[in-house]
PDB file of C-alpha atoms in Angstrom:
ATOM      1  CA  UNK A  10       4.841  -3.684 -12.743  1.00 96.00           C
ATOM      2  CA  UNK A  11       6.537  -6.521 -14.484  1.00 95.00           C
ATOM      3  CA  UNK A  12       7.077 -10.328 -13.614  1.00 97.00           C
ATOM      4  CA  UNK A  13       9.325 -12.635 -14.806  1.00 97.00           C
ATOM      5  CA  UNK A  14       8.097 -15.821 -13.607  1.00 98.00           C
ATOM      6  CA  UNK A  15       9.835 -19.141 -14.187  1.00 98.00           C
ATOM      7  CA  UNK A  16       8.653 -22.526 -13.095  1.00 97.00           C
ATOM      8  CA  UNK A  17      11.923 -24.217 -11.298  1.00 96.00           C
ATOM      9  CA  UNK A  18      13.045 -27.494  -9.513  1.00 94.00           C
ATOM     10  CA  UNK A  19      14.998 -24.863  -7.443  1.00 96.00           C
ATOM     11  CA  UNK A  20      16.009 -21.926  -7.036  1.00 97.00           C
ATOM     12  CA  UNK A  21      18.590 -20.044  -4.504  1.00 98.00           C
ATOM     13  CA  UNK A  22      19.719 -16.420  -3.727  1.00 98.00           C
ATOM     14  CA  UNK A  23      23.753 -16.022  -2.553  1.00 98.00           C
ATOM     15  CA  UNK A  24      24.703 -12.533  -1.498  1.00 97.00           C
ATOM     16  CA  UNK A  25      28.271 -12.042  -0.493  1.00 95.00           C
ATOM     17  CA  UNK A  26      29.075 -15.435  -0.289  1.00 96.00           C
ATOM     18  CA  UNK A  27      26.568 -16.583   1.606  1.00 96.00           C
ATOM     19  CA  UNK A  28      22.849 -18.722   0.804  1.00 97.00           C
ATOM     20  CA  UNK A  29      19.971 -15.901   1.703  1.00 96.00           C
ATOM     21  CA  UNK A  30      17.297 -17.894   0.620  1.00 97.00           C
ATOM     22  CA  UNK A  31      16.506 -21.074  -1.521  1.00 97.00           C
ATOM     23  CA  UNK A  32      13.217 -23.096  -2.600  1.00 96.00           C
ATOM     24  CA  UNK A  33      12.394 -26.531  -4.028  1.00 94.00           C
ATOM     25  CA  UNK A  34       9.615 -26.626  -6.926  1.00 93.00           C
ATOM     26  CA  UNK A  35       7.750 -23.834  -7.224  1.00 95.00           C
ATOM     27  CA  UNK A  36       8.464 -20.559  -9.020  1.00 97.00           C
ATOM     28  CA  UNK A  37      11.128 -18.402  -9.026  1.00 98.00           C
ATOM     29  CA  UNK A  38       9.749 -14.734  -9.595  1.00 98.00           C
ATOM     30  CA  UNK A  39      11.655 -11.561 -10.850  1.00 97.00           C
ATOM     31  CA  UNK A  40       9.699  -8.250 -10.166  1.00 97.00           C
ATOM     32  CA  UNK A  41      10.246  -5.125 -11.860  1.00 94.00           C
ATOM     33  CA  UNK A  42       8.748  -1.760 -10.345  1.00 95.00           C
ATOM     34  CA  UNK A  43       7.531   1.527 -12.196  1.00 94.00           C
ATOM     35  CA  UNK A  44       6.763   5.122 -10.744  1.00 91.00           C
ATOM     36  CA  UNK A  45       3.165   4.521 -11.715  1.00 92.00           C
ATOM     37  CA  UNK A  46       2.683   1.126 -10.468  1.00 94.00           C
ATOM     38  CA  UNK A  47       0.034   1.158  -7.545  1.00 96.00           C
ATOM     39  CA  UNK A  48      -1.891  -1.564  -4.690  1.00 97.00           C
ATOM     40  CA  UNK A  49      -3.904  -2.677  -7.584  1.00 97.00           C
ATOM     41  CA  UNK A  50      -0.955  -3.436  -9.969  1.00 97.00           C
ATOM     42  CA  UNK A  51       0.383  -5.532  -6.892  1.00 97.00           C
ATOM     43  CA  UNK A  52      -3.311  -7.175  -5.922  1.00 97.00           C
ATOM     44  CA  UNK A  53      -3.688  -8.141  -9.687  1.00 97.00           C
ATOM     45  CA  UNK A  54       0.141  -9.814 -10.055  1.00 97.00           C
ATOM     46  CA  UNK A  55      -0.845 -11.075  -6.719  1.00 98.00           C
ATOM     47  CA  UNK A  56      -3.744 -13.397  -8.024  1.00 97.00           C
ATOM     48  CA  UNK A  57      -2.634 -13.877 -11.668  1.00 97.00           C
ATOM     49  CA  UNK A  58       0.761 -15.354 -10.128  1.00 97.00           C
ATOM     50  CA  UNK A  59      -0.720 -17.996  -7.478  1.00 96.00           C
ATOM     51  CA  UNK A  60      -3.437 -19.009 -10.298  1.00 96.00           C
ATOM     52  CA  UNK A  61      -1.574 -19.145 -12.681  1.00 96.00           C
ATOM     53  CA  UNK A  62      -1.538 -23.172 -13.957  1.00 96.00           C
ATOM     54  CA  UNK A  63       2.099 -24.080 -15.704  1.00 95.00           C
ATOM     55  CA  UNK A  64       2.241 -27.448 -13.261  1.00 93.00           C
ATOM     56  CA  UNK A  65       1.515 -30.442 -14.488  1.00 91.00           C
ATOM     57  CA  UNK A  66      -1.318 -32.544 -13.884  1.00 87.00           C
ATOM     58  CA  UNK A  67      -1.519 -36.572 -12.992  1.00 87.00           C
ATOM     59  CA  UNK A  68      -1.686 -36.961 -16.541  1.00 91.00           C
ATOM     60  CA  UNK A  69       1.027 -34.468 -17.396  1.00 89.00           C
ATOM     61  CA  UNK A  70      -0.858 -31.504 -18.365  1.00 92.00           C
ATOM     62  CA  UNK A  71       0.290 -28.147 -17.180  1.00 93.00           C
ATOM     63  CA  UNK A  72      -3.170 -27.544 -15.278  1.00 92.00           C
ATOM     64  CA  UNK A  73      -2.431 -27.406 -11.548  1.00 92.00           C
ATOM     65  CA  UNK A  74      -0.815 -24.076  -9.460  1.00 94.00           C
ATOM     66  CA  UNK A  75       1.694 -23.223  -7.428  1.00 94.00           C
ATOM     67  CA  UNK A  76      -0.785 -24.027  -4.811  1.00 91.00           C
ATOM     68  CA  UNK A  77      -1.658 -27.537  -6.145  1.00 88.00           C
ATOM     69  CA  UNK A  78       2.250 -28.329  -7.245  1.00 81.00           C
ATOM     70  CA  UNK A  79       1.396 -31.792  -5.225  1.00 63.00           C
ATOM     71  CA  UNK A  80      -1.431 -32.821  -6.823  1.00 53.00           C
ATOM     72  CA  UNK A  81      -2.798 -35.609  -4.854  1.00 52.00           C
ATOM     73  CA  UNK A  82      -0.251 -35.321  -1.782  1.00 52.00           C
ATOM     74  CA  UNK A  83      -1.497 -32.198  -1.261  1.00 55.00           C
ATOM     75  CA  UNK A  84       2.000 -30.355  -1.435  1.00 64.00           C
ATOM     76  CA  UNK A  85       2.759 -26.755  -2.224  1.00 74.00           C
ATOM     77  CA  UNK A  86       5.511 -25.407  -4.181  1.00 90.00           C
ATOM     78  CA  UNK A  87       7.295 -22.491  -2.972  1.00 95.00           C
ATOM     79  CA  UNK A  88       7.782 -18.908  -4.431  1.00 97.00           C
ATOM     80  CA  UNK A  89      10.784 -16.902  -4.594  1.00 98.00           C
ATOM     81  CA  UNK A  90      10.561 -13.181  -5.060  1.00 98.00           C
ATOM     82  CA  UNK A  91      13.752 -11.278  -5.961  1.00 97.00           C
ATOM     83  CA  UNK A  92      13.535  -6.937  -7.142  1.00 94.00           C
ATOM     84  CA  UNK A  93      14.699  -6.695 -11.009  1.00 90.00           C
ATOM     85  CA  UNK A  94      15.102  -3.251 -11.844  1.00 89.00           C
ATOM     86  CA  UNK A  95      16.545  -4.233 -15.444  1.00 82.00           C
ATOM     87  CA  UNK A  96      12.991  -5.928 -16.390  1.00 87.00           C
ATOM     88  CA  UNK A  97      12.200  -1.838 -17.272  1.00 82.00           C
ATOM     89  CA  UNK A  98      15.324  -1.962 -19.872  1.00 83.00           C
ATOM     90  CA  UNK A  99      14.913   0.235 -23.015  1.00 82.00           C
ATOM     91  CA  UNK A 100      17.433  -0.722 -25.644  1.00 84.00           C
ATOM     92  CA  UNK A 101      15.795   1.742 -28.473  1.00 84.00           C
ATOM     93  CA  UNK A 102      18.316   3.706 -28.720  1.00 85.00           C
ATOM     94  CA  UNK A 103      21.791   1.952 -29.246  1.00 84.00           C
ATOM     95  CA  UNK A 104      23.359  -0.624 -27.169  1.00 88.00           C
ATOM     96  CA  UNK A 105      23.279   0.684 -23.989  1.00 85.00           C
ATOM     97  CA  UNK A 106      19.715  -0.651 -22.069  1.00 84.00           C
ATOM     98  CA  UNK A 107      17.957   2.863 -20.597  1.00 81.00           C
ATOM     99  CA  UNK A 108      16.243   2.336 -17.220  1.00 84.00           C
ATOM    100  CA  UNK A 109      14.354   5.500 -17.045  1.00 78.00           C
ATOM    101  CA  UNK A 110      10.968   3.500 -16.878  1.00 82.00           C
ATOM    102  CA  UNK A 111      12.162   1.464 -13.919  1.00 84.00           C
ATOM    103  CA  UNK A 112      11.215   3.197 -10.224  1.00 88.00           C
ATOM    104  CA  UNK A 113      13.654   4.600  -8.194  1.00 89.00           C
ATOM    105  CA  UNK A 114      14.410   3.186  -4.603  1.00 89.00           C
ATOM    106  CA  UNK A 115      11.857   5.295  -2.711  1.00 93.00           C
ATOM    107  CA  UNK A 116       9.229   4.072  -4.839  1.00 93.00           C
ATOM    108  CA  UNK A 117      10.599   0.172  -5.814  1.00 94.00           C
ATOM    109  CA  UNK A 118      11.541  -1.189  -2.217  1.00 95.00           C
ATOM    110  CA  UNK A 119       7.907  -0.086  -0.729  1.00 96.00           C
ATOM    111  CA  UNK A 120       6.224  -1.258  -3.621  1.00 96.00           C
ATOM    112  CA  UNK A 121       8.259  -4.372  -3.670  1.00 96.00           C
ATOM    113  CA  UNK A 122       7.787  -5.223   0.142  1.00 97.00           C
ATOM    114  CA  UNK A 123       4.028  -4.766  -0.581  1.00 98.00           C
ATOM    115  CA  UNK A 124       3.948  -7.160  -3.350  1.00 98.00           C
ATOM    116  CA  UNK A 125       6.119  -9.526  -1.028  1.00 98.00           C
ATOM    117  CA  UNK A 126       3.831  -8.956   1.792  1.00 98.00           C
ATOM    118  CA  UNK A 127       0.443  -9.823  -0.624  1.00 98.00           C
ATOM    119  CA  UNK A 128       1.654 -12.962  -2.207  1.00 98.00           C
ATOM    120  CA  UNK A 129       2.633 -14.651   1.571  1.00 97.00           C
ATOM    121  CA  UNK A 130      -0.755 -13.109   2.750  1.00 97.00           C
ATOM    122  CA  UNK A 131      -2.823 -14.720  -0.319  1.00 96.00           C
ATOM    123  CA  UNK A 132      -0.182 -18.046  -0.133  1.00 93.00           C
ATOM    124  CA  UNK A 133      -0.549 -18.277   3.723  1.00 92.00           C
ATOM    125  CA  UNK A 134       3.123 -18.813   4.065  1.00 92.00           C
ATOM    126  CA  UNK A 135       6.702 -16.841   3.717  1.00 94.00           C
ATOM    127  CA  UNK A 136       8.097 -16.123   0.160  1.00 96.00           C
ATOM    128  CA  UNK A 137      11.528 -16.219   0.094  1.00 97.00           C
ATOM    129  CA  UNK A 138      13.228 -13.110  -1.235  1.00 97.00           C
ATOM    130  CA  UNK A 139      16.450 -12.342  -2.051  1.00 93.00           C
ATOM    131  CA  UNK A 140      17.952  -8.671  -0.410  1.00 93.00           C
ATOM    132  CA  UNK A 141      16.590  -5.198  -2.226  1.00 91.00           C
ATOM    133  CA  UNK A 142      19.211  -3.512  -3.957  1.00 89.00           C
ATOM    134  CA  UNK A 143      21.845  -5.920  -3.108  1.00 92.00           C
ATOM    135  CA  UNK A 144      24.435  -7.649  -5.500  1.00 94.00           C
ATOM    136  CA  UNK A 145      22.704 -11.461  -5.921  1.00 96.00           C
ATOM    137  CA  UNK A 146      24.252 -14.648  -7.628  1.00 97.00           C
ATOM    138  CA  UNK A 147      20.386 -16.127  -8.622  1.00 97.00           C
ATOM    139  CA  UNK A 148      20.966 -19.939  -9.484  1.00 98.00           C
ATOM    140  CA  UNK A 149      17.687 -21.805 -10.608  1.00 97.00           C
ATOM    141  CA  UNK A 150      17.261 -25.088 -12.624  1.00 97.00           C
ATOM    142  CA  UNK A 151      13.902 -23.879 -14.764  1.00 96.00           C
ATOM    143  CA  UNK A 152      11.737 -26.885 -15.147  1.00 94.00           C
ATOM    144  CA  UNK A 153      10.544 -27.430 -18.544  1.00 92.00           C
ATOM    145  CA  UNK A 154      11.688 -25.203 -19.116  1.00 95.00           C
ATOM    146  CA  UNK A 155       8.523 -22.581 -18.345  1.00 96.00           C
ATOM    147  CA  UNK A 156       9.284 -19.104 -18.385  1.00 96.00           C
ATOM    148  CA  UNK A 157       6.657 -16.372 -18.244  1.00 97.00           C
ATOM    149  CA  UNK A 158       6.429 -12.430 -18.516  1.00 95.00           C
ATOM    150  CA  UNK A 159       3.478 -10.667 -17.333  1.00 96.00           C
ATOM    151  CA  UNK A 160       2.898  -6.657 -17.411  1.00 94.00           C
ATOM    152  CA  UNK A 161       0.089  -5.330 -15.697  1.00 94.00           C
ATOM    153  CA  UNK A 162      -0.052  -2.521 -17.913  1.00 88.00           C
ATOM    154  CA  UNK A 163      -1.056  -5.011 -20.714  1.00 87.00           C
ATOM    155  CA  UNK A 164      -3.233  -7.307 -18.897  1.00 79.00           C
ATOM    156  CA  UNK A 165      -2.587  -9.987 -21.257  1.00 69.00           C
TER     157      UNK A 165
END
């Protein structure tokens, strides 16, 4: 399982026209889903992505979480989770990317309801999403900018 995650002022998901879902600061978070990806792939994301510290400080370090986006005022930031089949892209052989590693739909929208489902648990609140499988116009302003990948076959 792959994530994308980017650190944004805000972020929004259109689909057909229409806003699905949008956020103020927080993180905007593109998951991609592989056949072998299981619960602990998603429980380890899970806690790497809500402790992860790219916000800044009072003295304008990045050392605070999505959690602690507020600092003193006590403020969350807000996650958006949106299904990114192309994060599995192979380009090794010529120009064309491959997505043979990336989980078909049987296998990606479960998994990526689940991984929806464990960051709101672990967050106490909703994560807005944008629509599996649908075609999305993703507009985000990435603040810093910050821009992170994270495998959890590498556990870097």
């Amino acid at each position: 399982m792959r994530l994308l995650i980017q650190r944004v002022s805000r972020a929004s998901v259109t689909i057909g026209g229409e806003i699905r879902s949008a956020i103020g600061k927080g993180l905007m978070v593109l998951v991609g889903i592989e056949e072998a990806d299981t619960q602990e792939d998603i429980d380890w994301l899970t806690g790497k992505l809500l402790r992860l510290r790219i916000f800044d400080d009072e003295a304008g370090v990045m050392n605070l979480d999505v959690q602690q986006v507020g600092g003193v005022q006590q403020i969350e930031g807000e996650v958006m989770v949106v299904s990114q089949f192309t994060l599995h892209a192979s380009t090794k052989k010529g120009n064309r990317p491959s997505y043979f590693r990336a989980a078909g739909e049987a296998i990606s929208r479960p998994m990526y309801e689940k991984f929806v489902a464990s960051v709101e648990q672990a967050l106490g609140k909703r994560v807005a999403t944008g629509e599996f499988g649908a075609d999305m116009k993703v507009a985000l302003v990435n603040d810093g900018p910050v821009t992170i990948w994270i495998d959890s076959r590498n556990k870097e």
